[in-house]
Amino acid sequence: MWFRCRLALTLALVACNAVAAQVVPNNELQVGAGDHLVRAHCLVCHSAQLIVQSSLTRTQWLDTIRYMQRKHNLWPLGDQETVILDYLEANYGARYQSSGRRKNLPYYR
Amino acid sequence: MKELETLSRRRFLQNGSVFFGASALAMFASAESAGLNEPPLIAGKSGLRILNDRPLNAEALPHLLVDAVTPTRHMFIRNNGVPPVGVDPSGWRLNIGGESIIRPLRLSIKDLRSRYQNVSLQLTLECGGNGRAEFDPSVPGNQWTLGAVGCPLWHGVRVRDVLEDAGLKNDAVYLAFHGADTHLSGDPEKEVISRGVPIEKAMADDALIAWGMNDGDLHPMNGHPLRLVVAGWPASASGKWLTGLSVRNQVHDGAKMGGQSYRVPKNPVAPGSVVDDSSMKIIGAMPVKSLLSVPQTGVRHDRGQQLKVSGHAWVGDAQVVSVDLSTDFGQTWQRASLQVPANVGAWQQFSAALVFPAVGYYEIWSRATDSNGLSQPMVLPGWNPKGYLNNACHRVAVHVV
């Protein structure tokens, strides 16, 4: 009975949450070799969320760095560029979806 | 010299972050101060999923987009830079100029209200990248899913009336906007975004200079105190915190007009292709699309009951003529009832009552068709390098018990 009440309460809270609150994604970079460089060079201007929500090939990450340099005042990264690319590729690399049908829809209750 | 440059850039950066810090404090209650697991709040907004907090980008949860007129609190936010703070609407000025304007104007919001016909129109704005999250291979940028769309009631004046007052030269090609937001790097020389639309679209009925939405002012994150609203084109063409309009004698070349921004391949490309800038074209009117806001995906439904289904359908520079629904993965379709738009440029509401033959797992798919005979595809319509224009049919899951 108590469990049922708690379940109902939890569901009510979840439902309530879905209506009233705002949903935020993870804003923390993965811990790994080079994360401090990403923090130092990238997070000066924008949130980690721009990285965390991405999954790109090494070429796409390099293109993104070049775009940031061309358009958004990112400075030359020197030797650190390779370390940064290694980090981005390892932690936010391309995530190919399965082909065939579109992704399965998630349950919500 | 190089050192000096670096120093001055660092100073920009510091200024930028201090500036943002102040505005961030005003906008958010941080997770720490609000208590455990409390998401940050944006004053005047609710039911948004935040994709990015710097720059701020947030989309509506699709099952909350139930109203025909999108409430301000559920209107998505797509910022490219740092919004202005301490905005004083009475001191705000809009400059009308450019090569193809005969008499440049400098207008206050009061001038706009008093000199031109005031209009209130429901106009649909959708981010060009809405649906980007479905791209495979995935592409850079905010991973919008479904909710970067909305159709509030906007209050303002027609762009046409203001441009005709200023006088257009015969060589007018493009309307460009300028805004008061500042670059994330803090560099005052950099314009954050300066896009626009061809002059023909700027002169259309559904292009406004707006100072209000729904029952109040524009929300600060939706452009307060003044913005452009050009219905049916990528929302990036509807500049926020509007300070200037230039009528150009060429296709506008401002920030995010060229390169890969808001541009798609001229010819279809294989997924994952690298496409040269010269092979890209500017996105025009947005393609036909629909959203099921009722029911919420994953709903549990009693087989004995009819399931009431409703949502919105929209298309740029055309009208939606039908919406069809399928509960068998596209094998059969049934027509929903569809309303006419409140005005040109507004989205349209559809509804239906569905019955299910047996218990089990179903998906409802919605497919809108426009007056040009184009329908929504079932899958991603055409991969492109920056993930624009995904108008694949919307799906919601139903568990019939």
XYZ file of C-alpha atoms in Angstrom:
510
model
C 0.000 0.000 0.000
C 2.757 2.358 1.002
C 4.604 1.330 -2.135
C 1.525 2.087 -4.211
C 1.193 5.501 -2.647
C 4.812 6.206 -3.298
C 4.469 5.034 -6.876
C 1.446 7.248 -7.403
C 3.273 10.152 -5.851
C 6.288 9.563 -8.039
C 4.132 9.386 -11.137
C 2.339 12.561 -10.095
C 5.668 14.288 -9.608
C 6.938 13.061 -12.964
C 3.772 14.256 -14.666
C 3.976 17.551 -12.845
C 7.600 17.897 -13.743
C 6.863 17.363 -17.413
C 4.444 20.261 -17.427
C 6.006 22.843 -15.192
C 9.720 22.386 -15.240
C 12.309 22.834 -17.896
C 14.374 19.875 -18.930
C 18.110 20.354 -19.074
C 20.713 18.016 -20.460
C 24.033 17.088 -18.967
C 26.396 20.041 -18.997
C 29.531 18.213 -17.872
C 32.305 17.174 -20.216
C 33.412 13.550 -20.032
C 36.562 13.172 -17.960
C 39.438 12.217 -20.242
C 42.824 13.193 -21.564
C 42.532 16.687 -22.958
C 39.280 17.731 -21.280
C 41.090 20.631 -19.607
C 42.120 21.940 -23.042
C 38.544 21.814 -24.295
C 37.489 23.674 -21.168
C 40.171 26.306 -21.696
C 39.723 26.890 -25.411
C 36.054 26.154 -26.106
C 34.062 26.856 -22.959
C 35.289 30.463 -22.772
C 32.577 31.354 -25.267
C 29.967 28.613 -25.229
C 28.444 26.006 -22.990
C 29.666 22.400 -22.817
C 26.183 21.472 -23.953
C 27.091 22.402 -27.505
C 29.733 19.639 -27.379
C 27.931 17.139 -25.170
C 24.931 16.940 -27.526
C 27.168 16.259 -30.549
C 28.537 13.060 -32.013
C 30.813 13.838 -34.940
C 33.601 12.290 -36.956
C 37.143 13.571 -36.491
C 36.828 15.414 -39.807
C 33.590 17.064 -38.677
C 35.222 18.095 -35.389
C 38.187 19.563 -37.261
C 35.789 21.404 -39.583
C 33.995 22.705 -36.496
C 37.267 23.990 -35.032
C 38.118 25.679 -38.350
C 34.637 27.219 -38.464
C 35.079 28.546 -34.933
C 38.442 30.019 -35.982
C 37.063 31.519 -39.191
C 33.866 32.969 -37.782
C 34.009 33.108 -34.010
C 37.465 34.335 -32.974
C 38.888 31.014 -31.807
C 42.663 31.333 -31.759
C 45.195 28.881 -33.293
C 45.421 25.783 -31.094
C 48.983 24.762 -32.006
C 50.075 21.345 -30.787
C 47.050 21.158 -28.540
C 44.750 20.777 -31.531
C 45.631 17.096 -31.920
C 44.998 16.420 -28.229
C 41.657 18.207 -28.461
C 40.666 16.261 -31.569
C 41.683 12.990 -29.876
C 39.517 13.906 -26.906
C 36.514 14.933 -29.011
C 36.751 11.874 -31.222
C 37.078 9.521 -28.245
C 34.255 11.044 -26.212
C 31.936 12.607 -28.765
C 32.710 10.599 -31.875
C 30.345 9.587 -34.652
C 27.434 7.515 -33.403
C 25.854 5.874 -36.394
C 22.249 4.967 -35.882
C 21.049 1.584 -37.023
C 19.803 1.748 -40.558
C 16.483 0.364 -41.719
C 13.743 1.880 -39.609
C 13.714 4.999 -37.521
C 14.610 4.885 -33.842
C 12.292 3.129 -31.440
C 10.072 5.531 -29.535
C 10.760 5.671 -25.795
C 8.207 4.733 -23.143
C 7.153 7.402 -20.728
C 5.038 5.428 -18.305
C 51.939 43.351 -31.692
C 50.773 39.805 -31.575
C 50.839 39.892 -27.799
C 48.797 43.065 -27.790
C 46.219 41.489 -30.022
C 45.984 38.493 -27.766
C 45.634 40.711 -24.725
C 42.902 42.776 -26.237
C 41.108 39.631 -27.312
C 41.388 38.266 -23.799
C 39.921 41.485 -22.506
C 37.003 41.088 -24.920
C 36.544 37.575 -23.661
C 36.596 38.656 -20.044
C 34.174 41.460 -20.722
C 32.023 39.036 -22.626
C 31.872 36.545 -19.816
C 31.231 39.190 -17.179
C 28.461 40.597 -19.348
C 26.966 37.187 -19.867
C 27.387 36.402 -16.186
C 25.191 39.343 -15.310
C 22.503 38.426 -17.805
C 22.712 34.780 -16.812
C 22.144 35.721 -13.202
C 19.084 37.638 -14.197
C 17.726 34.793 -16.285
C 18.528 31.679 -14.308
C 18.272 30.386 -10.838
C 21.306 28.111 -10.839
C 20.968 24.427 -10.027
C 22.914 24.933 -6.813
C 20.829 27.778 -5.473
C 17.493 26.276 -6.436
C 18.115 22.931 -4.785
C 19.031 19.440 -5.904
C 18.120 18.432 -9.450
C 16.225 21.639 -10.071
C 16.663 22.658 -13.684
C 17.500 26.298 -14.335
C 14.494 28.449 -14.968
C 13.922 31.044 -17.612
C 11.535 33.677 -16.362
C 8.268 33.538 -18.267
C 8.992 30.169 -19.877
C 7.925 26.657 -18.949
C 7.803 23.218 -20.492
C 10.935 23.814 -22.523
C 13.797 21.385 -22.960
C 17.047 23.305 -22.804
C 19.560 22.170 -25.398
C 22.237 24.696 -24.596
C 22.535 27.413 -21.965
C 25.273 29.486 -23.639
C 24.047 30.515 -26.105
C 20.563 29.746 -24.816
C 18.612 27.320 -26.998
C 15.461 25.551 -25.842
C 12.587 23.740 -27.527
C 9.015 23.015 -26.506
C 7.993 19.530 -25.432
C 5.673 18.442 -28.256
C 2.819 17.261 -26.019
C 2.641 20.745 -24.484
C 2.135 22.452 -27.855
C -1.604 21.827 -27.672
C -2.889 25.378 -28.132
C -3.832 26.717 -31.565
C -2.135 29.956 -30.505
C 1.224 29.076 -28.954
C 1.512 30.589 -25.458
C 4.577 32.755 -24.958
C 5.841 30.402 -22.255
C 6.049 27.521 -24.755
C 7.612 29.435 -27.664
C 11.044 27.978 -28.414
C 14.268 29.956 -27.998
C 17.061 29.954 -30.544
C 19.841 32.372 -29.658
C 23.055 32.724 -31.619
C 24.687 35.211 -29.268
C 24.104 37.125 -26.070
C 20.759 38.944 -25.874
C 20.797 42.622 -24.911
C 20.102 43.468 -21.261
C 18.520 46.570 -19.741
C 16.362 47.111 -22.820
C 14.454 50.400 -22.818
C 11.615 50.191 -25.362
C 11.025 53.962 -25.305
C 14.625 54.655 -26.340
C 14.746 51.880 -28.946
C 15.307 52.954 -32.547
C 14.921 51.083 -35.816
C 17.023 52.306 -38.725
C 15.745 51.682 -42.235
C 18.484 51.991 -44.842
C 20.578 50.127 -47.371
C 21.587 50.702 -50.985
C 18.062 50.318 -52.322
C 16.218 52.628 -49.911
C 15.364 56.102 -51.195
C 14.692 57.912 -47.873
C 16.384 56.320 -44.842
C 14.228 56.362 -41.710
C 14.923 56.272 -37.994
C 11.852 55.109 -36.118
C 10.892 54.647 -32.498
C 8.428 51.943 -31.528
C 5.931 54.759 -30.944
C 6.527 55.926 -34.541
C 5.869 52.414 -35.807
C 2.653 52.178 -33.797
C 1.354 55.582 -34.877
C 2.437 55.848 -38.518
C 1.505 52.468 -39.915
C -1.487 50.171 -39.810
C -1.245 47.967 -36.716
C -1.850 44.297 -37.432
C -2.128 41.185 -35.277
C -1.363 37.947 -37.076
C -0.753 34.384 -36.043
C 2.473 33.468 -37.838
C 4.356 30.183 -37.705
C 8.067 30.246 -36.972
C 10.111 27.069 -37.179
C 13.851 26.781 -36.737
C 15.518 25.548 -39.945
C 17.284 22.906 -37.853
C 14.161 21.505 -36.147
C 14.564 17.701 -36.349
C 18.348 17.796 -36.677
C 18.691 15.140 -33.949
C 17.451 12.500 -36.416
C 20.265 13.002 -38.901
C 22.401 9.948 -39.620
C 25.333 10.497 -39.765
C 24.744 13.139 -37.134
C 25.756 16.711 -37.809
C 27.022 19.625 -35.706
C 24.782 22.132 -33.960
C 21.984 22.073 -31.431
C 20.228 18.738 -31.605
C 16.644 19.947 -32.006
C 14.025 17.212 -31.982
C 10.425 18.377 -32.553
C 9.684 21.493 -30.569
C 11.506 24.315 -32.365
C 8.233 25.519 -33.806
C 5.380 27.686 -32.650
C 2.630 29.972 -33.844
C 1.895 32.804 -31.414
C -0.205 35.851 -32.208
C 2.201 38.643 -33.142
C 1.424 42.364 -32.960
C 3.178 44.875 -35.170
C 3.187 46.499 -38.583
C 3.793 45.080 -42.023
C 7.367 45.325 -43.253
C 5.860 46.383 -46.587
C 4.234 49.503 -45.152
C 7.500 50.696 -43.620
C 9.591 49.960 -46.710
C 7.072 51.704 -48.978
C 7.254 54.743 -46.708
C 11.039 54.768 -47.055
C 10.754 54.165 -50.797
C 12.284 51.249 -52.666
C 14.600 51.651 -55.615
C 14.074 49.417 -58.626
C 17.216 47.438 -57.878
C 16.013 46.142 -54.457
C 16.899 42.458 -54.073
C 17.008 41.466 -50.414
C 15.840 42.609 -46.983
C 18.522 42.267 -44.288
C 18.119 42.635 -40.526
C 20.490 43.839 -37.834
C 20.036 43.088 -34.138
C 21.318 44.218 -30.753
C 22.551 40.834 -29.554
C 26.302 40.549 -29.049
C 28.829 37.965 -30.119
C 29.658 35.133 -27.709
C 33.360 35.960 -27.942
C 32.604 39.470 -26.717
C 34.071 40.947 -29.924
C 32.057 44.150 -30.512
C 33.043 44.181 -34.194
C 31.282 40.919 -34.913
C 27.646 40.790 -35.891
C 26.007 37.695 -34.353
C 23.577 36.989 -37.138
C 22.358 39.187 -39.962
C 20.111 37.326 -42.356
C 16.865 38.178 -44.109
C 14.641 37.297 -47.039
C 14.280 38.210 -50.715
C 12.452 41.510 -51.158
C 9.372 39.758 -52.602
C 8.903 37.835 -49.346
C 9.586 40.957 -47.266
C 6.713 42.706 -49.089
C 4.266 39.826 -48.465
C 1.273 40.006 -46.110
C 2.899 37.664 -43.587
C 6.082 39.649 -42.892
C 5.873 41.833 -39.775
C 7.932 44.128 -37.621
C 6.523 43.031 -34.258
C 6.624 44.519 -30.774
C 4.195 42.145 -29.104
C 3.233 38.499 -28.832
C -0.044 37.121 -27.478
C -1.240 39.298 -24.600
C 1.975 41.187 -23.930
C 5.359 42.399 -25.077
C 7.757 40.087 -26.853
C 9.494 37.761 -24.394
C 13.104 38.884 -23.798
C 14.368 35.629 -25.346
C 12.033 36.026 -28.327
C 13.343 39.459 -29.263
C 11.987 42.119 -26.877
C 11.372 44.960 -27.678
C 11.236 44.543 -31.472
C 11.718 41.768 -33.988
C 11.075 40.668 -37.508
C 8.545 37.874 -38.034
C 8.610 36.381 -41.520
C 6.197 33.469 -41.577
C 7.127 30.130 -43.073
C 10.815 30.778 -43.642
C 13.570 29.472 -41.358
C 13.101 31.389 -38.102
C 16.681 32.637 -38.452
C 15.330 34.993 -41.135
C 13.212 36.706 -38.457
C 15.796 38.800 -36.637
C 15.347 39.492 -32.929
C 16.198 42.631 -30.921
C 15.780 44.437 -34.214
C 17.768 47.665 -34.632
C 18.059 47.908 -38.399
C 16.642 46.830 -41.723
C 18.704 47.233 -44.877
C 17.275 46.819 -48.327
C 20.146 45.475 -50.374
C 20.763 45.579 -54.120
C 22.272 42.095 -53.899
C 21.633 38.913 -51.967
C 22.523 39.889 -48.409
C 25.996 38.806 -47.310
C 25.686 39.227 -43.515
C 26.656 36.781 -40.774
C 25.191 33.287 -41.315
C 24.053 34.032 -44.872
C 26.969 32.268 -46.566
C 29.072 29.143 -46.130
C 27.091 26.218 -44.764
C 24.786 28.217 -42.469
C 21.081 27.928 -43.273
C 22.060 26.515 -46.646
C 21.474 23.087 -48.182
C 23.009 21.294 -51.165
C 21.702 22.449 -54.556
C 21.528 18.804 -55.622
C 20.749 15.851 -53.336
C 23.830 14.319 -51.708
C 24.552 10.943 -50.162
C 24.443 10.933 -46.325
C 27.765 12.015 -44.887
C 28.964 13.849 -48.003
C 31.274 16.840 -47.774
C 29.625 19.596 -49.810
C 31.521 22.629 -51.066
C 30.066 26.042 -50.148
C 29.656 26.826 -53.845
C 27.307 23.845 -54.216
C 24.947 25.079 -51.500
C 21.837 27.269 -51.754
C 19.988 29.428 -49.219
C 16.940 27.795 -47.622
C 13.663 29.409 -48.713
C 10.156 28.496 -47.573
C 10.003 25.666 -45.037
C 8.542 22.333 -46.208
C 5.158 20.913 -45.174
C 5.122 19.369 -41.709
C 2.821 18.271 -38.906
C 3.013 17.680 -35.178
C 0.774 15.441 -33.062
C 0.448 17.211 -29.739
C -2.281 14.872 -28.433
C -1.688 12.180 -27.292
C 1.722 12.305 -25.685
C 3.916 9.547 -27.067
C 3.795 6.402 -24.951
C 0.196 6.858 -23.855
C -1.758 3.859 -22.522
C -5.175 3.619 -24.116
C -8.253 1.498 -23.461
C -9.239 -0.479 -26.554
C -12.935 0.087 -26.002
C -12.577 3.849 -26.299
C -11.978 6.151 -29.234
C -8.629 7.895 -29.000
C -8.861 11.605 -29.686
C -5.886 12.788 -31.684
C -4.997 16.366 -32.570
C -2.159 18.561 -33.670
C -0.944 21.204 -36.074
C 0.192 21.255 -39.687
C 2.058 24.015 -41.473
C 4.029 24.914 -44.588
C 5.885 27.994 -45.774
C 4.331 30.099 -48.553
C 1.520 27.616 -49.215
C -1.384 26.009 -47.402
C -1.894 22.556 -45.913
C -4.740 20.837 -47.786
C -4.932 17.529 -45.934
C -3.560 15.562 -43.011
C -3.631 11.765 -43.035
C -3.042 9.482 -40.087
C -1.856 5.895 -40.025
C -1.890 3.401 -37.168
C -0.344 0.571 -39.174
C 3.048 1.966 -40.144
C 1.797 3.605 -43.310
C -0.066 0.665 -44.836
C -3.399 2.464 -44.640
C -4.242 6.097 -44.015
C -7.299 7.903 -42.753
C -8.036 11.557 -43.307
C -8.145 13.862 -40.309
C -10.425 16.876 -40.202
C -8.425 20.006 -40.901
C -9.123 23.640 -40.149
C -8.277 26.579 -42.381
C -5.521 28.853 -41.048
C -6.515 31.806 -38.852
C -4.699 33.941 -41.450
C -2.093 33.467 -44.162
C 1.071 32.235 -42.441
C -0.651 30.536 -39.480
C -0.480 26.834 -38.792
C -3.638 24.728 -39.092
C -5.249 22.371 -36.595
C -6.194 18.791 -37.366
C -8.069 16.225 -35.320
C -9.430 12.710 -35.543
C -10.872 9.954 -33.372
C -9.072 6.653 -33.784
C -10.131 3.123 -32.890
C -7.743 0.216 -32.568
C -8.557 -3.313 -33.716
C -6.730 -5.129 -30.921
C -4.582 -4.602 -27.879
C -0.886 -4.057 -28.428
C 1.687 -1.557 -29.593
C 0.776 1.027 -32.204
C 2.314 4.134 -33.629
C 0.277 7.013 -34.959
C 1.918 8.669 -37.912
C 0.764 12.011 -39.243
C 1.391 13.122 -42.808
C 0.421 16.558 -44.090
C 0.061 17.473 -47.774
C 0.336 21.034 -49.078
C -1.277 23.000 -51.889
C 1.734 22.299 -54.104
C 1.014 18.565 -53.853
C 3.984 17.860 -51.606
C 3.611 15.501 -48.629
C 5.776 14.711 -45.650
C 8.160 11.799 -46.185
C 8.208 8.870 -43.755
C 11.963 9.111 -43.240
C 14.552 11.870 -43.274
C 13.974 13.557 -46.627
C 17.490 14.457 -47.634
C 20.631 14.417 -45.575
C 22.499 17.726 -45.618
C 25.701 18.804 -43.860
C 24.117 21.063 -41.220
C 20.926 19.129 -40.577
C 18.184 21.366 -41.909
C 14.644 20.734 -43.182
C 13.776 17.430 -41.556
C 10.030 17.269 -42.185
C 9.631 13.501 -41.771
C 6.203 12.521 -40.466
C 5.724 12.753 -36.708
C 5.173 9.510 -34.783
C 3.712 8.878 -31.366
C 3.514 5.513 -29.622
C 0.236 4.145 -28.208
C -0.117 1.098 -25.945
C -3.631 -0.236 -26.420
C -4.756 -2.313 -23.430
